[in-house]
Tab-separated table of C-alpha atoms in Angstrom:
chain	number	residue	atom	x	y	z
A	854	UNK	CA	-17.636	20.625	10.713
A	855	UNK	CA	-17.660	17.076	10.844
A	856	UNK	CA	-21.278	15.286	10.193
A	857	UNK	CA	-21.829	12.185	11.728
A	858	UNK	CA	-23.028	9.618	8.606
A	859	UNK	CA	-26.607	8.226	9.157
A	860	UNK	CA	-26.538	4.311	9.894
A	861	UNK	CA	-27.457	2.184	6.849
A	862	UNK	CA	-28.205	-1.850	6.402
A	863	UNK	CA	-24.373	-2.557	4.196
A	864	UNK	CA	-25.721	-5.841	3.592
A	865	UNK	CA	-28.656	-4.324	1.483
A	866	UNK	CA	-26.389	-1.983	-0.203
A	867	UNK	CA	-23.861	-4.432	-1.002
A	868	UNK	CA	-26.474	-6.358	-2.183
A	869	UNK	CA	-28.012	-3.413	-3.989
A	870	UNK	CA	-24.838	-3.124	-6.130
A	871	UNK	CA	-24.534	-6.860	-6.880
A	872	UNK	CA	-27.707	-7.055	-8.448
A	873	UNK	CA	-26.882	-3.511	-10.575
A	874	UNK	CA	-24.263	-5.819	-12.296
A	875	UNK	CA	-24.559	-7.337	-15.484
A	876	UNK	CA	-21.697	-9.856	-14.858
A	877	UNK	CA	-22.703	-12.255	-18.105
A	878	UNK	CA	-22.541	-8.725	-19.886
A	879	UNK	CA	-18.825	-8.381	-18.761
A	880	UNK	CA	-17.791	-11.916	-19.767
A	881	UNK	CA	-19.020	-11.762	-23.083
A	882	UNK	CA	-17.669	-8.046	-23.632
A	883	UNK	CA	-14.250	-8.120	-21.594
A	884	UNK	CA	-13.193	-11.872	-21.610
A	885	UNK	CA	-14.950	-12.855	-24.660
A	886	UNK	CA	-16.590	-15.670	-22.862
A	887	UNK	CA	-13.733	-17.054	-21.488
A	888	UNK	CA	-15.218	-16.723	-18.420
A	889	UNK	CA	-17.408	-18.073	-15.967
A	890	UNK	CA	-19.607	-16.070	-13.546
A	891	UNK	CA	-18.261	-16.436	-10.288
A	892	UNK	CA	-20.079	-16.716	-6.880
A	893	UNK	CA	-17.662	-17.496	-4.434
A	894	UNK	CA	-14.475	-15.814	-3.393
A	895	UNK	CA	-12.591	-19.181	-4.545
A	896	UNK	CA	-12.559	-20.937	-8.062
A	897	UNK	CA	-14.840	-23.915	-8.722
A	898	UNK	CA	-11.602	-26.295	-9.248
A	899	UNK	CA	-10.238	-25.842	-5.749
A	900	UNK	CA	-10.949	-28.204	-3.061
A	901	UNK	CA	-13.837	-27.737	-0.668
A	902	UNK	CA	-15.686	-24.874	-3.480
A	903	UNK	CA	-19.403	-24.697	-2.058
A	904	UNK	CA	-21.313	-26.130	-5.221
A	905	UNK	CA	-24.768	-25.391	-3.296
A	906	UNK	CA	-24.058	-20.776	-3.154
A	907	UNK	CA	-26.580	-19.750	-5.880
A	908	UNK	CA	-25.389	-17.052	-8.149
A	909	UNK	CA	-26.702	-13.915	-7.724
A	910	UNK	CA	-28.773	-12.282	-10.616
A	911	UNK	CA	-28.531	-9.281	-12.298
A	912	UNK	CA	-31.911	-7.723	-11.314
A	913	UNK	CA	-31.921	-3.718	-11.487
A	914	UNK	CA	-34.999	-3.474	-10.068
A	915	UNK	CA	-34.576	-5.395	-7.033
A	916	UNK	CA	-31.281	-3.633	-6.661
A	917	UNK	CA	-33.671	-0.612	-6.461
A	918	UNK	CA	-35.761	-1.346	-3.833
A	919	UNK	CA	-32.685	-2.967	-1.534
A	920	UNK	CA	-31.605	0.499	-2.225
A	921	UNK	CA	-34.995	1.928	-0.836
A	922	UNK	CA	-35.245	-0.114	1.962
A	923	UNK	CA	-31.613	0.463	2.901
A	924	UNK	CA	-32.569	4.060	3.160
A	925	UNK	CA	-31.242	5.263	-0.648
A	926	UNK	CA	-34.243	5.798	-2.695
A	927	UNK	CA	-32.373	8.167	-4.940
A	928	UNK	CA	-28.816	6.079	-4.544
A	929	UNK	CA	-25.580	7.968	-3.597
A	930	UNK	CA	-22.505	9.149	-4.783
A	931	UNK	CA	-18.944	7.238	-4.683
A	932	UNK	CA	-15.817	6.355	-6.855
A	933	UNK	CA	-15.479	3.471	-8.673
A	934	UNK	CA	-11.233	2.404	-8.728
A	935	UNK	CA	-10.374	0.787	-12.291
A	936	UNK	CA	-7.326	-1.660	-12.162
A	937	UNK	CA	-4.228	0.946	-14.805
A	938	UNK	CA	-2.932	-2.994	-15.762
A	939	UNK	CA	-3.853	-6.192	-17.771
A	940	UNK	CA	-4.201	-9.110	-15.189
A	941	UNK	CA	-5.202	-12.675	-15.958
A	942	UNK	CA	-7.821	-12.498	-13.785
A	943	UNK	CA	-9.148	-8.746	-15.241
A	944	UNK	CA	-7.902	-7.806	-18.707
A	945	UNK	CA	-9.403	-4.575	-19.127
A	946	UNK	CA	-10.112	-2.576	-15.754
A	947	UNK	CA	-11.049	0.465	-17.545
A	948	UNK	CA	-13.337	-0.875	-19.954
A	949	UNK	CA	-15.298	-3.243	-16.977
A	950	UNK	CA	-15.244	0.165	-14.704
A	951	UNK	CA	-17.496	2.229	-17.967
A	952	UNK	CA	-19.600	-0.929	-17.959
A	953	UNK	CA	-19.909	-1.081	-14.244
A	954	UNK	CA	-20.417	2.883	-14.406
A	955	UNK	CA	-23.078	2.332	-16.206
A	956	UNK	CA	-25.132	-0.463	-14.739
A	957	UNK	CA	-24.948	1.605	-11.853
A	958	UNK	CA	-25.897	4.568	-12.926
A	959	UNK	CA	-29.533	2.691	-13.862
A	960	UNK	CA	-30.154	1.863	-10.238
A	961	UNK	CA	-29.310	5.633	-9.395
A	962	UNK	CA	-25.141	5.198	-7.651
A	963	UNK	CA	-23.266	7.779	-9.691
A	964	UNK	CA	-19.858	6.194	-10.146
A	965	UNK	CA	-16.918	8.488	-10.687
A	966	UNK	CA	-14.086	6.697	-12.362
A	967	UNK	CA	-10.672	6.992	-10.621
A	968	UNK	CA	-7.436	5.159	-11.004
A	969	UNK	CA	-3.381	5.511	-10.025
A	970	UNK	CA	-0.551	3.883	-11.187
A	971	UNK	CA	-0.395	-0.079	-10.423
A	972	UNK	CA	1.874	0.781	-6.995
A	973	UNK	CA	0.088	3.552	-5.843
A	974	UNK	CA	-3.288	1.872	-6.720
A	975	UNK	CA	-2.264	-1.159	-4.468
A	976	UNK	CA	-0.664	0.934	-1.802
A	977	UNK	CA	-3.579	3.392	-1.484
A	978	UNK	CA	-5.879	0.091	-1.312
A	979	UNK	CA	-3.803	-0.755	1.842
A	980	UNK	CA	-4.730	2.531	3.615
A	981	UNK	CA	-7.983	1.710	2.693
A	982	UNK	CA	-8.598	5.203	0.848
A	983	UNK	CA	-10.973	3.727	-1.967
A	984	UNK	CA	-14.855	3.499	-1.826
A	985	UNK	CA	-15.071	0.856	-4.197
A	986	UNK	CA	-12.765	-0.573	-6.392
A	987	UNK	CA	-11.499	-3.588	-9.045
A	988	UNK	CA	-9.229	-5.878	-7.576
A	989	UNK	CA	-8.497	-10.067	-8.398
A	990	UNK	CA	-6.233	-12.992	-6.728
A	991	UNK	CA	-4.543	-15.361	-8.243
A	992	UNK	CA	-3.469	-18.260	-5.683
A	993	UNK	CA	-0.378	-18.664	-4.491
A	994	UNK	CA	-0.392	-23.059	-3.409
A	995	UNK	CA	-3.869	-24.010	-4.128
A	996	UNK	CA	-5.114	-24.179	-0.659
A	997	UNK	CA	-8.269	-22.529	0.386
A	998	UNK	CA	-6.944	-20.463	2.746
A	999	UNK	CA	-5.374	-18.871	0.629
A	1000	UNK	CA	-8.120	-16.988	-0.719
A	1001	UNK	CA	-10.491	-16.793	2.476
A	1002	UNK	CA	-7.528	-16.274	5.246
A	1003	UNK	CA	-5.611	-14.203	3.106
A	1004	UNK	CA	-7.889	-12.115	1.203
A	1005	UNK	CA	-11.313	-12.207	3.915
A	1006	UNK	CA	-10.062	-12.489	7.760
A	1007	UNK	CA	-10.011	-9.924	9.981
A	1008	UNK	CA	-6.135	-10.043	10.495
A	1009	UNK	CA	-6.079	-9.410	6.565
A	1010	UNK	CA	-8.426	-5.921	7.115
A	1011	UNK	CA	-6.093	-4.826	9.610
A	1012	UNK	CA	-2.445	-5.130	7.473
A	1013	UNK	CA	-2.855	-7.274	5.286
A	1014	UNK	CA	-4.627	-8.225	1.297
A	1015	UNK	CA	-8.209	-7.443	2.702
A	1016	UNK	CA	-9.014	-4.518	0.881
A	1017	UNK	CA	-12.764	-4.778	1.896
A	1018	UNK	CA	-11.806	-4.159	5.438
A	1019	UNK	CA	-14.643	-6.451	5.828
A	1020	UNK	CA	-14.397	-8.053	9.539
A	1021	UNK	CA	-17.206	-11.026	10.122
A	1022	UNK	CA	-16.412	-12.770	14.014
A	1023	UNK	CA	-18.136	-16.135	12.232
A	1024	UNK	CA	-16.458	-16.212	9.239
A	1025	UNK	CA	-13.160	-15.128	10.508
A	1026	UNK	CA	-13.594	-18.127	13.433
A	1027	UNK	CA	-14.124	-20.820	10.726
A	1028	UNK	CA	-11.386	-19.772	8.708
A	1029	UNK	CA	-9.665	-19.978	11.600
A	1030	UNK	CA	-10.567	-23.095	13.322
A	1031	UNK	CA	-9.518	-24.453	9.747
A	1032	UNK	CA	-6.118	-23.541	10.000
A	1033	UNK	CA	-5.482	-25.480	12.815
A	1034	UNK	CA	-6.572	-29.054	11.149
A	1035	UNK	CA	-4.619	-31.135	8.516
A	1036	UNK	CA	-8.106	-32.851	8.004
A	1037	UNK	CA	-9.424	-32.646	4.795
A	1038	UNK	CA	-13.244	-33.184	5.670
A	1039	UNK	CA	-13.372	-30.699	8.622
A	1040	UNK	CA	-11.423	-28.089	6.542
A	1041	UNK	CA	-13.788	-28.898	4.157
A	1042	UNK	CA	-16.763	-28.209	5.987
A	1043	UNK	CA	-15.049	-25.164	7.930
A	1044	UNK	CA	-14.342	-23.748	4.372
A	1045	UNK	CA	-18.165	-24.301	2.639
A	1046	UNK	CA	-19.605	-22.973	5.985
A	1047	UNK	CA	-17.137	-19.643	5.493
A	1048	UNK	CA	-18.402	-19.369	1.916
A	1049	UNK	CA	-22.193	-19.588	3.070
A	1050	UNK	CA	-21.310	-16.759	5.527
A	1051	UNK	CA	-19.528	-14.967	2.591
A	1052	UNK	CA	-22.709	-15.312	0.570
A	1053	UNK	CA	-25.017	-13.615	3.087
A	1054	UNK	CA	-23.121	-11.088	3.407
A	1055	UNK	CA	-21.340	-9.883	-0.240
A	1056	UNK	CA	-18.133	-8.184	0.988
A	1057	UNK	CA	-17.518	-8.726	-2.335
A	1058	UNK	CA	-19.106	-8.574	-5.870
A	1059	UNK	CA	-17.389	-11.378	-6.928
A	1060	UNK	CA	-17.113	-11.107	-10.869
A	1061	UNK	CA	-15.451	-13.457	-12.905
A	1062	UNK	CA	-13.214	-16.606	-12.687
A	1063	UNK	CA	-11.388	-16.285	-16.003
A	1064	UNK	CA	-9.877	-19.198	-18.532
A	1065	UNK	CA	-6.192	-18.947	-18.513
A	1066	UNK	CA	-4.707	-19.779	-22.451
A	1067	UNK	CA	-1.726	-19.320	-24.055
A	1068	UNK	CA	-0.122	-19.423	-27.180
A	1069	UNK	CA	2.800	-21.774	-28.594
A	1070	UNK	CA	3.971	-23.538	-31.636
A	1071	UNK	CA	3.323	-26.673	-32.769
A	1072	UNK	CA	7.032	-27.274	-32.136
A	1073	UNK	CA	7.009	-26.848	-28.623
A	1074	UNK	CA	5.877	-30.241	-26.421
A	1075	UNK	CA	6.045	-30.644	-22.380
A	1076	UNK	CA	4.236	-27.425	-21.690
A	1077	UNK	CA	1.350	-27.131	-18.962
A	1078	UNK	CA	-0.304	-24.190	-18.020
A	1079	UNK	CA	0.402	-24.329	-14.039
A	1080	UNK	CA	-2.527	-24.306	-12.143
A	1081	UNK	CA	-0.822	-21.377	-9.654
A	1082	UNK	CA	-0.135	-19.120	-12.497
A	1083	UNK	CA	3.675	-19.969	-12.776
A	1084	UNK	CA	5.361	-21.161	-15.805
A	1085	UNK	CA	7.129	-24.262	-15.121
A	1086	UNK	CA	9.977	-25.445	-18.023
A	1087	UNK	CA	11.561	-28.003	-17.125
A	1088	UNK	CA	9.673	-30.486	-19.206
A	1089	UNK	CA	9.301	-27.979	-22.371
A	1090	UNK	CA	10.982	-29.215	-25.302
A	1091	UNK	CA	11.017	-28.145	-28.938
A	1092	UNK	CA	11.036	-30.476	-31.255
């Protein structure tokens, strides 16, 4: 028999489980504080970041009573979906899913962890068959809309990166509007009005924008870490 599900605020939820989060906790523990606490769905070093979004705390008991009022007093049941791979932007999934387990757990959502393979992880994403689950970007050209078009707008939810299968009219019509501009300043203020939308609305916990470092010898010289996450080589040189 199928049971029609009894309508509930997603907002407060969403909200609910972004203050169960102790993100500082996870920075210190799984990047070794070579991280900083992010809260937007872009980094702070790309063009047209929204300096004034304030970053949500971690606050268990408010994450309680968003619960309450959302109509979960006791909290629920659902999966949590650990990343099976290293990634510069998460490099220990299973570790940050027992300390997301448990945060939870304190506010009363029972988290069972689940995870696949890296293809059939992504691939089940797609169909949209998780409840929740770890995912990160890196960017591809270091344009805004690559991150809020890509990863946010409703064309995305359909077929696409937006694993949320969040679909917003207002965000998705800034983002758009944006597209069609070579203006800096209205792209600009297209993209900071998106990420105030964003904000009220957490599709997202957004976790973490982690430090990117790596190791060479002293005899190597040229070498820049490329902001898109590519190494480039044709200035390396050992000496």
């Amino acid at each position: 028999m199928n049971v029609e599900k009894k309508p509930f605020d997603q907002v407060k939820v969403r909200k609910a489980v972004t203050h169960a989060l102790n993100r500082h906790a996870y920075i210190k523990a799984i990047y070794l504080d070579r991280a900083v606490v992010a809260k937007n769905p872009i980094p702070p070093t790309m063009w047209s970041y929204d300096k004034k979004t304030k970053e949500e705390a971690y606050d268990p008991e408010l994450s309680k009573k968003l619960l309450k009022e959302a109509g979960f007093p006791n909290g629920f049941e659902t999966t949590l979906w650990t990343l099976p791979v290293s990634r510069p932007y998460n490099p220990a999934g299973k570790k940050m899913g027992e300390m997301m387990q448990a945060d939870l757990a304190k506010v009363g959502i029972k988290a069972k962890i689940v995870t696949y393979d890296w293809g059939t992880y992504l691939e089940r994403a797609r169909q949209g068959q998780h409840e929740m689950m770890q995912i990160g970007w890196s960017g591809d050209n270091g344009d805004p809309d690559n991150f809020l078009f890509v990863l946010l707008s409703c064309a995305a939810a359909r077929n696409g990166a937006n694993y949320s299968r969040w679909c917003d009219k207002k965000f998705d019509d800034l983002v758009l509007k944006a597209k069609q501009t070579t203006d800096v300043k209205t792209r600009t203020r297209l993209y900071q009005a998106a990420q105030a939308e964003f904000a009220k609305q957490s599709p997202w916990v957004t976790l973490a924008h982690a430090k990117v470092y790596r190791a060479m010898s002293q005899k190597v010289s040229g070498y820049q870490i490329h902001p898109l996450g590519v190494d480039i080589l044709t200035e390396v040189d050992l000496k």
